mmCIF file of C-alpha atoms and ligand atoms in Angstrom:
data_model
loop_
_atom_site.group_PDB
_atom_site.id
_atom_site.type_symbol
_atom_site.label_atom_id
_atom_site.label_comp_id
_atom_site.label_asym_id
_atom_site.label_seq_id
_atom_site.Cartn_x
_atom_site.Cartn_y
_atom_site.Cartn_z
ATOM 1 C CA MET A 12 188.768 -129.576 155.512
ATOM 2 C CA ALA A 13 189.976 -126.176 156.708
ATOM 3 C CA LEU A 14 187.643 -124.456 154.245
ATOM 4 C CA THR A 15 184.696 -126.588 155.300
ATOM 5 C CA ARG A 16 185.388 -125.587 158.892
ATOM 6 C CA PHE A 17 185.662 -121.912 157.898
ATOM 7 C CA ALA A 18 182.356 -122.164 155.971
ATOM 8 C CA ALA A 19 180.674 -123.737 159.028
ATOM 9 C CA GLU A 20 182.005 -120.921 161.254
ATOM 10 C CA LEU A 21 180.660 -118.276 158.866
ATOM 11 C CA ARG A 22 177.259 -120.007 158.763
ATOM 12 C CA ALA A 23 177.213 -120.167 162.573
ATOM 13 C CA GLU A 24 177.785 -116.376 162.583
ATOM 14 C CA GLY A 25 174.670 -116.050 160.430
ATOM 15 C CA ARG A 26 176.557 -115.341 157.178
ATOM 16 C CA ASP A 27 174.930 -116.411 153.925
ATOM 17 C CA VAL A 28 177.296 -119.079 152.564
ATOM 18 C CA LEU A 29 176.723 -120.350 149.043
ATOM 19 C CA ALA A 30 178.502 -123.598 148.190
ATOM 20 C CA LEU A 31 179.521 -124.421 144.635
ATOM 21 C CA SER A 32 181.677 -127.243 145.919
ATOM 22 C CA ALA A 33 179.451 -130.342 145.965
ATOM 23 C CA GLY A 34 180.286 -133.484 144.017
ATOM 24 C CA GLU A 35 176.862 -134.987 143.602
ATOM 25 C CA PRO A 36 173.851 -134.355 141.399
ATOM 26 C CA ASP A 37 171.189 -132.083 142.891
ATOM 27 C CA PHE A 38 168.307 -133.991 141.288
ATOM 28 C CA GLY A 39 166.794 -136.759 143.383
ATOM 29 C CA SER A 40 166.702 -140.471 142.671
ATOM 30 C CA PRO A 41 164.646 -141.489 139.620
ATOM 31 C CA LEU A 42 161.180 -142.491 140.765
ATOM 32 C CA PRO A 43 161.135 -146.000 139.212
ATOM 33 C CA ALA A 44 164.417 -146.765 141.015
ATOM 34 C CA ALA A 45 163.159 -145.419 144.338
ATOM 35 C CA GLU A 46 159.903 -147.359 143.968
ATOM 36 C CA ALA A 47 161.768 -150.575 143.145
ATOM 37 C CA GLY A 48 163.785 -150.095 146.344
ATOM 38 C CA ILE A 49 160.590 -149.597 148.367
ATOM 39 C CA ALA A 50 158.982 -152.631 146.686
ATOM 40 C CA ALA A 51 162.034 -154.756 147.615
ATOM 41 C CA ILE A 52 161.578 -153.729 151.253
ATOM 42 C CA ARG A 53 157.834 -154.543 151.125
ATOM 43 C CA ARG A 54 158.522 -157.955 149.533
ATOM 44 C CA GLY A 55 161.140 -158.695 152.158
ATOM 45 C CA ASP A 56 163.967 -158.876 149.607
ATOM 46 C CA THR A 57 166.250 -157.381 152.206
ATOM 47 C CA ARG A 58 168.692 -160.177 152.952
ATOM 48 C CA TYR A 59 172.355 -160.635 152.068
ATOM 49 C CA THR A 60 172.938 -161.341 148.389
ATOM 50 C CA ALA A 61 175.962 -162.922 146.719
ATOM 51 C CA VAL A 62 179.123 -160.860 147.247
ATOM 52 C CA ASP A 63 179.200 -159.960 143.533
ATOM 53 C CA GLY A 64 175.521 -158.973 143.478
ATOM 54 C CA LEU A 65 172.233 -160.330 142.173
ATOM 55 C CA PRO A 66 172.604 -162.405 138.969
ATOM 56 C CA ALA A 67 169.751 -160.422 137.377
ATOM 57 C CA LEU A 68 171.600 -157.153 138.049
ATOM 58 C CA ARG A 69 174.902 -158.470 136.663
ATOM 59 C CA LYS A 70 173.010 -159.589 133.569
ATOM 60 C CA ALA A 71 171.429 -156.115 133.216
ATOM 61 C CA ILE A 72 174.895 -154.541 133.553
ATOM 62 C CA ALA A 73 176.298 -156.916 130.887
ATOM 63 C CA GLU A 74 173.452 -155.822 128.574
ATOM 64 C CA LYS A 75 174.122 -152.156 129.342
ATOM 65 C CA LEU A 76 177.839 -152.585 128.550
ATOM 66 C CA GLU A 77 177.019 -154.249 125.253
ATOM 67 C CA ARG A 78 174.286 -151.780 124.268
ATOM 68 C CA GLU A 79 175.913 -148.511 125.353
ATOM 69 C CA ASN A 80 179.652 -149.228 125.338
ATOM 70 C CA GLY A 81 179.999 -151.878 122.649
ATOM 71 C CA VAL A 82 181.839 -154.353 124.885
ATOM 72 C CA ALA A 83 180.904 -157.940 125.683
ATOM 73 C CA TYR A 84 181.280 -159.272 129.235
ATOM 74 C CA ASP A 85 179.773 -162.419 130.752
ATOM 75 C CA ALA A 86 177.809 -161.905 133.945
ATOM 76 C CA ASP A 87 180.637 -163.625 135.875
ATOM 77 C CA GLU A 88 183.127 -161.038 134.585
ATOM 78 C CA ILE A 89 181.078 -158.398 136.379
ATOM 79 C CA THR A 90 180.882 -157.550 140.052
ATOM 80 C CA VAL A 91 178.637 -155.167 141.937
ATOM 81 C CA SER A 92 179.495 -153.392 145.172
ATOM 82 C CA SER A 93 178.595 -150.508 147.449
ATOM 83 C CA GLY A 94 179.645 -147.657 145.174
ATOM 84 C CA SER A 95 182.380 -147.454 142.579
ATOM 85 C CA LYS A 96 184.822 -146.079 145.162
ATOM 86 C CA ILE A 97 185.278 -149.377 146.996
ATOM 87 C CA LEU A 98 185.694 -151.153 143.656
ATOM 88 C CA LEU A 99 188.454 -148.755 142.606
ATOM 89 C CA LEU A 100 190.199 -149.419 145.901
ATOM 90 C CA THR A 101 189.838 -153.210 145.792
ATOM 91 C CA ALA A 102 190.909 -153.248 142.127
ATOM 92 C CA LEU A 103 194.094 -151.392 143.147
ATOM 93 C CA MET A 104 194.642 -153.804 146.025
ATOM 94 C CA ALA A 105 194.137 -156.731 143.656
ATOM 95 C CA LEU A 106 196.591 -155.423 141.066
ATOM 96 C CA LEU A 107 199.410 -153.718 142.947
ATOM 97 C CA ASP A 108 202.453 -155.131 144.649
ATOM 98 C CA ARG A 109 204.487 -152.905 146.982
ATOM 99 C CA ASP A 110 206.048 -149.902 145.173
ATOM 100 C CA ASP A 111 204.377 -150.607 141.835
ATOM 101 C CA GLU A 112 203.883 -147.356 139.971
ATOM 102 C CA VAL A 113 200.480 -146.101 138.908
ATOM 103 C CA LEU A 114 200.194 -143.399 136.256
ATOM 104 C CA VAL A 115 197.575 -140.771 137.003
ATOM 105 C CA PRO A 116 196.878 -137.916 134.576
ATOM 106 C CA ALA A 117 196.674 -134.584 136.431
ATOM 107 C CA PRO A 118 194.403 -132.910 137.323
ATOM 108 C CA PHE A 119 192.908 -135.976 139.013
ATOM 109 C CA TRP A 120 190.154 -136.965 141.403
ATOM 110 C CA VAL A 121 191.643 -136.430 144.868
ATOM 111 C CA SER A 122 191.033 -140.009 146.034
ATOM 112 C CA TYR A 123 193.321 -141.746 143.521
ATOM 113 C CA PRO A 124 196.704 -141.017 145.144
ATOM 114 C CA GLU A 125 195.317 -141.890 148.582
ATOM 115 C CA MET A 126 193.862 -145.160 147.303
ATOM 116 C CA ILE A 127 197.144 -146.010 145.573
ATOM 117 C CA ARG A 128 198.975 -145.377 148.845
ATOM 118 C CA TYR A 129 196.433 -147.544 150.669
ATOM 119 C CA ALA A 130 197.262 -150.355 148.201
ATOM 120 C CA ASP A 131 201.053 -149.886 148.748
ATOM 121 C CA GLY A 132 201.593 -148.401 145.296
ATOM 122 C CA VAL A 133 203.299 -145.194 144.200
ATOM 123 C CA THR A 134 201.559 -142.452 142.212
ATOM 124 C CA ARG A 135 203.286 -141.004 139.190
ATOM 125 C CA LEU A 136 201.496 -138.005 137.720
ATOM 126 C CA ILE A 137 201.272 -137.234 134.017
ATOM 127 C CA ALA A 138 200.745 -133.502 133.503
ATOM 128 C CA THR A 139 198.134 -132.385 130.991
ATOM 129 C CA LYS A 140 197.724 -128.980 129.386
ATOM 130 C CA PRO A 141 194.630 -126.812 128.968
ATOM 131 C CA GLU A 142 195.485 -126.402 125.268
ATOM 132 C CA ASN A 143 195.079 -130.188 124.911
ATOM 133 C CA GLY A 144 191.756 -130.040 126.746
ATOM 134 C CA PHE A 145 193.442 -131.534 129.858
ATOM 135 C CA ARG A 146 193.915 -134.860 128.068
ATOM 136 C CA ILE A 147 197.128 -136.865 127.971
ATOM 137 C CA LEU A 148 198.526 -137.366 124.488
ATOM 138 C CA PRO A 149 199.977 -140.701 123.312
ATOM 139 C CA GLN A 150 203.529 -139.297 123.555
ATOM 140 C CA ASP A 151 202.887 -138.163 127.165
ATOM 141 C CA LEU A 152 201.841 -141.703 128.050
ATOM 142 C CA ASP A 153 204.773 -143.262 126.246
ATOM 143 C CA ALA A 154 207.246 -140.991 128.042
ATOM 144 C CA ALA A 155 205.708 -141.703 131.455
ATOM 145 C CA ILE A 156 205.843 -145.504 131.277
ATOM 146 C CA GLY A 157 208.870 -146.885 133.128
ATOM 147 C CA PRO A 158 210.107 -150.257 134.355
ATOM 148 C CA ARG A 159 207.982 -150.094 137.534
ATOM 149 C CA THR A 160 204.760 -148.988 135.833
ATOM 150 C CA LYS A 161 201.954 -151.422 136.568
ATOM 151 C CA LEU A 162 198.831 -149.448 135.862
ATOM 152 C CA LEU A 163 197.282 -146.387 134.253
ATOM 153 C CA ILE A 164 194.132 -144.829 135.726
ATOM 154 C CA LEU A 165 191.992 -143.218 133.069
ATOM 155 C CA ASN A 166 189.115 -141.162 134.444
ATOM 156 C CA ASN A 167 186.862 -140.659 131.442
ATOM 157 C CA PRO A 168 185.058 -138.235 131.717
ATOM 158 C CA ASN A 169 187.363 -136.503 134.154
ATOM 159 C CA ASN A 170 186.716 -134.960 137.553
ATOM 160 C CA PRO A 171 187.606 -132.027 137.911
ATOM 161 C CA THR A 172 188.044 -130.868 134.270
ATOM 162 C CA GLY A 173 185.151 -132.584 132.473
ATOM 163 C CA ALA A 174 187.625 -133.717 129.765
ATOM 164 C CA ILE A 175 186.494 -136.591 127.560
ATOM 165 C CA TYR A 176 188.615 -139.169 125.759
ATOM 166 C CA THR A 177 186.741 -140.088 122.587
ATOM 167 C CA HIS A 178 186.932 -143.379 120.720
ATOM 168 C CA ALA A 179 189.750 -141.947 118.545
ATOM 169 C CA ASP A 180 191.717 -140.651 121.574
ATOM 170 C CA LEU A 181 191.526 -144.073 123.196
ATOM 171 C CA ALA A 182 192.527 -145.909 120.032
ATOM 172 C CA ALA A 183 195.669 -143.729 119.913
ATOM 173 C CA LEU A 184 196.477 -144.364 123.596
ATOM 174 C CA GLY A 185 195.785 -148.063 122.974
ATOM 175 C CA GLU A 186 198.555 -148.152 120.357
ATOM 176 C CA VAL A 187 201.033 -146.993 122.997
ATOM 177 C CA LEU A 188 199.766 -149.530 125.533
ATOM 178 C CA ALA A 189 200.068 -152.300 122.919
ATOM 179 C CA ARG A 190 203.856 -151.725 123.072
ATOM 180 C CA HIS A 191 203.852 -152.060 126.886
ATOM 181 C CA PRO A 192 202.152 -155.378 127.619
ATOM 182 C CA ARG A 193 202.811 -155.215 131.381
ATOM 183 C CA VAL A 194 200.754 -152.061 131.914
ATOM 184 C CA ALA A 195 197.127 -152.594 132.932
ATOM 185 C CA VAL A 196 194.421 -149.915 132.794
ATOM 186 C CA LEU A 197 191.753 -148.974 135.302
ATOM 187 C CA THR A 198 189.024 -146.907 133.629
ATOM 188 C CA ASP A 199 186.756 -144.869 135.899
ATOM 189 C CA GLU A 200 183.649 -144.043 133.866
ATOM 190 C CA ILE A 201 181.418 -142.757 136.661
ATOM 191 C CA TYR A 202 180.552 -139.503 134.799
ATOM 192 C CA GLU A 203 179.409 -141.310 131.667
ATOM 193 C CA HIS A 204 176.124 -139.899 130.255
ATOM 194 C CA LEU A 205 176.737 -136.396 131.633
ATOM 195 C CA ASN A 206 178.393 -135.419 128.338
ATOM 196 C CA PHE A 207 177.799 -132.198 126.388
ATOM 197 C CA ASP A 208 177.896 -130.953 122.777
ATOM 198 C CA GLY A 209 177.398 -134.497 121.469
ATOM 199 C CA VAL A 210 180.978 -135.459 122.454
ATOM 200 C CA VAL A 211 180.781 -139.101 123.507
ATOM 201 C CA PRO A 212 183.265 -140.703 125.906
ATOM 202 C CA GLY A 213 184.823 -143.775 124.325
ATOM 203 C CA ASN A 214 185.408 -147.125 125.956
ATOM 204 C CA LEU A 215 188.983 -148.396 125.981
ATOM 205 C CA VAL A 216 188.129 -152.047 125.286
ATOM 206 C CA ALA A 217 185.797 -151.093 122.418
ATOM 207 C CA SER A 218 188.539 -148.836 120.943
ATOM 208 C CA ALA A 219 191.452 -151.221 121.581
ATOM 209 C CA PRO A 220 190.003 -154.758 121.980
ATOM 210 C CA TYR A 221 193.484 -156.252 122.433
ATOM 211 C CA LEU A 222 193.573 -154.520 125.863
ATOM 212 C CA ARG A 223 190.563 -156.453 127.145
ATOM 213 C CA ASP A 224 192.592 -158.897 129.236
ATOM 214 C CA ARG A 225 194.303 -156.059 131.158
ATOM 215 C CA THR A 226 191.527 -153.511 131.495
ATOM 216 C CA ILE A 227 189.313 -153.058 134.557
ATOM 217 C CA LEU A 228 186.249 -150.943 133.873
ATOM 218 C CA VAL A 229 184.594 -149.262 136.860
ATOM 219 C CA ASN A 230 181.300 -147.410 136.714
ATOM 220 C CA GLY A 231 178.237 -146.936 138.876
ATOM 221 C CA LEU A 232 174.859 -145.327 139.283
ATOM 222 C CA SER A 233 175.829 -142.416 141.547
ATOM 223 C CA LYS A 234 176.290 -139.603 139.070
ATOM 224 C CA SER A 235 174.372 -140.450 135.878
ATOM 225 C CA TYR A 236 171.321 -141.664 137.819
ATOM 226 C CA GLY A 237 171.534 -139.468 140.919
ATOM 227 C CA LEU A 238 171.713 -142.554 143.165
ATOM 228 C CA THR A 239 174.689 -141.402 145.261
ATOM 229 C CA GLY A 240 173.330 -142.386 148.665
ATOM 230 C CA TRP A 241 172.124 -145.788 147.489
ATOM 231 C CA ARG A 242 175.781 -146.783 147.030
ATOM 232 C CA LEU A 243 175.860 -148.895 143.912
ATOM 233 C CA GLY A 244 178.845 -149.386 141.619
ATOM 234 C CA PHE A 245 180.061 -152.102 139.296
ATOM 235 C CA ALA A 246 183.239 -153.380 137.663
ATOM 236 C CA ALA A 247 183.883 -155.478 134.565
ATOM 237 C CA ALA A 248 187.176 -157.284 133.975
ATOM 238 C CA PRO A 249 188.557 -160.708 133.124
ATOM 239 C CA LYS A 250 187.442 -163.409 135.554
ATOM 240 C CA PRO A 251 190.752 -163.830 137.479
ATOM 241 C CA ILE A 252 190.776 -160.121 138.392
ATOM 242 C CA ILE A 253 187.081 -160.080 139.307
ATOM 243 C CA ALA A 254 187.693 -163.150 141.502
ATOM 244 C CA VAL A 255 190.348 -161.294 143.540
ATOM 245 C CA ILE A 256 188.151 -158.200 143.860
ATOM 246 C CA ASN A 257 185.314 -160.441 145.085
ATOM 247 C CA ALA A 258 187.613 -162.162 147.572
ATOM 248 C CA LEU A 259 188.644 -158.777 148.994
ATOM 249 C CA ASN A 260 185.064 -157.502 149.070
ATOM 250 C CA SER A 261 183.823 -160.667 150.752
ATOM 251 C CA GLN A 262 185.956 -159.800 153.804
ATOM 252 C CA GLY A 263 185.125 -156.102 153.651
ATOM 253 C CA VAL A 264 181.800 -154.696 152.480
ATOM 254 C CA SER A 265 180.429 -158.206 151.790
ATOM 255 C CA SER A 266 177.392 -157.987 149.496
ATOM 256 C CA PRO A 267 176.060 -154.603 148.404
ATOM 257 C CA SER A 268 172.686 -153.489 149.799
ATOM 258 C CA ALA A 269 169.952 -155.733 148.363
ATOM 259 C CA ILE A 270 167.547 -152.790 148.299
ATOM 260 C CA ALA A 271 169.963 -150.647 146.287
ATOM 261 C CA GLN A 272 170.487 -153.517 143.848
ATOM 262 C CA TYR A 273 166.756 -153.730 143.090
ATOM 263 C CA ALA A 274 166.724 -149.957 142.629
ATOM 264 C CA ALA A 275 169.705 -150.175 140.255
ATOM 265 C CA LEU A 276 168.048 -152.927 138.261
ATOM 266 C CA ALA A 277 165.005 -150.710 137.760
ATOM 267 C CA ALA A 278 167.166 -147.682 136.863
ATOM 268 C CA LEU A 279 169.069 -149.627 134.197
ATOM 269 C CA SER A 280 165.900 -151.193 132.787
ATOM 270 C CA ASP A 281 163.821 -148.005 132.735
ATOM 271 C CA SER A 282 163.598 -145.614 129.792
ATOM 272 C CA GLN A 283 166.589 -143.318 129.999
ATOM 273 C CA ASP A 284 164.538 -140.064 129.742
ATOM 274 C CA PHE A 285 165.434 -139.098 133.307
ATOM 275 C CA ARG A 286 169.127 -139.372 132.567
ATOM 276 C CA ASP A 287 168.863 -137.417 129.329
ATOM 277 C CA ARG A 288 166.756 -134.647 130.876
ATOM 278 C CA ASN A 289 169.350 -134.110 133.595
ATOM 279 C CA ARG A 290 172.180 -134.208 131.101
ATOM 280 C CA ARG A 291 170.514 -131.382 129.167
ATOM 281 C CA GLU A 292 170.025 -129.360 132.358
ATOM 282 C CA TYR A 293 173.723 -129.685 133.223
ATOM 283 C CA GLU A 294 174.652 -128.670 129.706
ATOM 284 C CA ALA A 295 172.538 -125.491 130.032
ATOM 285 C CA ARG A 296 174.177 -124.712 133.384
ATOM 286 C CA ARG A 297 177.609 -125.362 131.860
ATOM 287 C CA ASP A 298 176.793 -122.707 129.251
ATOM 288 C CA LEU A 299 175.883 -120.215 132.010
ATOM 289 C CA VAL A 300 179.158 -120.942 133.811
ATOM 290 C CA VAL A 301 181.299 -120.622 130.685
ATOM 291 C CA ALA A 302 179.674 -117.301 129.730
ATOM 292 C CA ALA A 303 180.066 -115.899 133.261
ATOM 293 C CA ILE A 304 183.666 -117.020 133.790
ATOM 294 C CA THR A 305 184.715 -115.773 130.375
ATOM 295 C CA GLY A 306 183.372 -112.351 131.371
ATOM 296 C CA THR A 307 185.066 -112.308 134.793
ATOM 297 C CA PRO A 308 188.381 -110.406 134.965
ATOM 298 C CA GLY A 309 191.362 -112.570 135.958
ATOM 299 C CA LEU A 310 189.625 -115.909 135.295
ATOM 300 C CA ASP A 311 189.773 -118.303 132.370
ATOM 301 C CA LEU A 312 188.584 -121.813 131.614
ATOM 302 C CA VAL A 313 188.430 -124.619 129.118
ATOM 303 C CA ALA A 314 184.721 -125.336 128.620
ATOM 304 C CA PRO A 315 184.024 -128.674 130.332
ATOM 305 C CA GLN A 316 182.752 -131.366 127.975
ATOM 306 C CA SER A 317 180.947 -133.281 130.694
ATOM 307 C CA ALA A 318 180.157 -133.840 134.389
ATOM 308 C CA PHE A 319 179.140 -130.896 136.582
ATOM 309 C CA TYR A 320 182.382 -129.114 137.311
ATOM 310 C CA ALA A 321 184.305 -126.241 135.774
ATOM 311 C CA TYR A 322 188.044 -126.161 136.438
ATOM 312 C CA VAL A 323 188.781 -122.449 136.496
ATOM 313 C CA ASP A 324 192.214 -120.903 135.909
ATOM 314 C CA CYS A 325 192.647 -118.134 138.501
ATOM 315 C CA SER A 326 196.266 -117.250 137.680
ATOM 316 C CA GLY A 327 195.076 -113.691 136.884
ATOM 317 C CA TRP A 328 194.380 -113.181 140.602
ATOM 318 C CA ILE A 329 197.625 -114.638 141.920
ATOM 319 C CA GLY A 330 199.992 -112.050 143.403
ATOM 320 C CA ARG A 331 197.131 -109.532 143.578
ATOM 321 C CA ILE A 332 195.214 -108.103 146.520
ATOM 322 C CA ALA A 333 191.841 -109.484 147.627
ATOM 323 C CA PRO A 334 189.089 -107.158 148.925
ATOM 324 C CA SER A 335 190.193 -108.047 152.491
ATOM 325 C CA GLY A 336 193.599 -106.457 151.799
ATOM 326 C CA GLN A 337 195.385 -109.834 151.768
ATOM 327 C CA ARG A 338 197.645 -110.783 148.872
ATOM 328 C CA MET A 339 196.574 -114.032 147.152
ATOM 329 C CA GLU A 340 199.608 -116.273 146.503
ATOM 330 C CA THR A 341 197.936 -119.660 145.975
ATOM 331 C CA ASP A 342 194.575 -121.072 144.894
ATOM 332 C CA GLU A 343 194.012 -121.974 148.548
ATOM 333 C CA ASP A 344 194.296 -118.239 149.341
ATOM 334 C CA VAL A 345 191.792 -117.560 146.551
ATOM 335 C CA ALA A 346 189.347 -120.090 148.035
ATOM 336 C CA ARG A 347 189.707 -118.614 151.521
ATOM 337 C CA GLU A 348 189.244 -115.032 150.279
ATOM 338 C CA LEU A 349 186.165 -115.917 148.191
ATOM 339 C CA LEU A 350 184.632 -117.525 151.232
ATOM 340 C CA GLY A 351 185.546 -114.653 153.556
ATOM 341 C CA SER A 352 184.493 -111.803 151.252
ATOM 342 C CA GLU A 353 181.590 -113.266 149.314
ATOM 343 C CA GLY A 354 180.526 -116.305 151.339
ATOM 344 C CA LEU A 355 181.241 -118.358 148.213
ATOM 345 C CA ALA A 356 182.674 -121.870 148.686
ATOM 346 C CA ILE A 357 184.613 -123.466 145.839
ATOM 347 C CA VAL A 358 187.378 -126.106 145.981
ATOM 348 C CA PRO A 359 190.997 -124.961 145.445
ATOM 349 C CA GLY A 360 192.923 -126.713 142.677
ATOM 350 C CA ALA A 361 195.997 -127.798 144.684
ATOM 351 C CA PRO A 362 194.517 -131.146 145.869
ATOM 352 C CA PHE A 363 193.556 -131.963 142.249
ATOM 353 C CA GLY A 364 197.174 -131.615 141.154
ATOM 354 C CA LEU A 365 197.107 -128.449 139.037
ATOM 355 C CA SER A 366 197.402 -124.884 140.348
ATOM 356 C CA PRO A 367 196.425 -122.094 140.389
ATOM 357 C CA TYR A 368 192.908 -123.264 139.608
ATOM 358 C CA PHE A 369 189.671 -123.864 141.470
ATOM 359 C CA ARG A 370 186.833 -126.298 140.892
ATOM 360 C CA LEU A 371 183.375 -124.808 140.726
ATOM 361 C CA SER A 372 180.541 -127.283 140.679
ATOM 362 C CA PHE A 373 177.193 -126.569 139.070
ATOM 363 C CA CYS A 374 175.019 -129.093 140.849
ATOM 364 C CA VAL A 375 172.781 -126.345 142.181
ATOM 365 C CA ASP A 376 169.636 -124.850 140.634
ATOM 366 C CA ARG A 377 170.098 -122.079 138.096
ATOM 367 C CA ALA A 378 169.089 -119.246 140.460
ATOM 368 C CA THR A 379 171.666 -120.344 143.061
ATOM 369 C CA LEU A 380 174.256 -120.787 140.333
ATOM 370 C CA ALA A 381 173.546 -117.278 138.981
ATOM 371 C CA ASP A 382 173.935 -115.865 142.502
ATOM 372 C CA GLY A 383 177.283 -117.679 142.901
ATOM 373 C CA LEU A 384 178.550 -116.426 139.558
ATOM 374 C CA LYS A 385 177.488 -112.874 140.475
ATOM 375 C CA ARG A 386 179.497 -113.107 143.717
ATOM 376 C CA LEU A 387 182.503 -114.316 141.754
ATOM 377 C CA HIS A 388 182.238 -111.352 139.381
ATOM 378 C CA ARG A 389 181.801 -108.855 142.229
ATOM 379 C CA PHE A 390 184.900 -110.264 143.933
ATOM 380 C CA ALA A 391 186.858 -109.960 140.660
ATOM 381 C CA THR A 392 185.996 -106.276 140.310
ATOM 382 C CA ARG A 393 187.378 -105.663 143.831
ATOM 383 C CA VAL A 394 190.734 -107.416 143.262
ATOM 384 C CA THR A 395 193.500 -104.797 143.016
ATOM 385 C CA ASN A 396 197.194 -104.650 142.205
ATOM 386 C CA ASP A 397 198.263 -103.197 145.551
HETATM 387 N N1 LIG B 5 185.166 -141.632 140.635
HETATM 388 C C1 LIG B 5 185.172 -140.291 140.546
HETATM 389 C C2 LIG B 5 186.024 -139.638 139.522
HETATM 390 C C3 LIG B 5 184.376 -139.517 141.411
HETATM 391 O O1 LIG B 5 184.383 -138.182 141.305
HETATM 392 C C4 LIG B 5 183.584 -140.178 142.389
HETATM 393 C C5 LIG B 5 182.763 -139.403 143.349
HETATM 394 O O2 LIG B 5 182.940 -138.247 143.592
HETATM 395 C C6 LIG B 5 183.616 -141.573 142.436
HETATM 396 C C7 LIG B 5 184.415 -142.267 141.546
HETATM 397 C C8 LIG B 5 182.859 -142.369 143.483
HETATM 398 O O3 LIG B 5 181.549 -142.602 143.181
HETATM 399 P P1 LIG B 5 180.667 -143.667 143.968
HETATM 400 O O4 LIG B 5 179.528 -142.900 144.542
HETATM 401 O O5 LIG B 5 180.213 -144.654 142.923
HETATM 402 O O6 LIG B 5 181.506 -144.349 145.017
#
């Protein structure tokens, strides 16, 4: 928040501020989806729907899960709501009793600990290491599970690192979970389809079918389909869990937007060329980022396998002097100095649970990205020892 305010002040002074901090695709909504939304308005299909969404959409989601993820869910084991975020929150509210522990691999999406707190739970972090590609290993999971552990959140692919758990990774984690029958799993798969190098994110239930009755899968159309503002997410889980989520949603968001549901139906039914074209574009930008960061003194990174973020190790700048003359002690200092000296906005690593790092997002066109990477390099050449 402080950095956003600082960026706004610089802009107001007429400074050229370049933001590599966004968390949403820069491509617009796919045309068939947008047109289906407009057609719904013209037809007058603009009324409340069932709390769990249109039956036709739940059926299309069941088909998608079968076709792309190899898991079978009935339409009444699926619910649709206004974005995946509210489904993650209501799933936590449905599952947690006061002081239940939730395991969250770090680095993590900033909302998880806040949502867990909202649902009266307690976050317990599991540290990951760059040398393991920021993935938890089966022994890390085993060691973290305690008597109060109720749930594991698995964000696959991960924001902010882009780490992917493959089918084999999940099968190995599944073996650990098989020994702990009281631990449920919430999988957040919102960055599915934005995967690179042919590395495919696995699905926990497909890899470990015996976990089906305690797994809640959450996904949505925001990132893979560029439908962020339409607000459309979905969850699949055994009926008793879906029923509680629906009961909570019925007193909160109620039904998701009818218009967005028709758009989502079209997006899921359309040829997936749009999705694949964007995936390739992000992969090309990822390559630009990896090459530039690797050549920037003081910075290092593990090449992201997916999504549109690079989680950059800036430990080489810590304790050193920024061009402003200030010593940089934390990644928040790094973020402030980059903004002040170069007008470059990135997100410091501290809120993601691993420092000193920063998250650089590449949801900007290649020319803007190249400009941002040039600013980063120029800053690096001006960092001194004293
Ligand atoms: N999960 C993760 C890991 C995210 O990064 C985000 C958005 O930034 C979401 C969920 C929320 O997406 P939605 O637009 O579906 O609410």
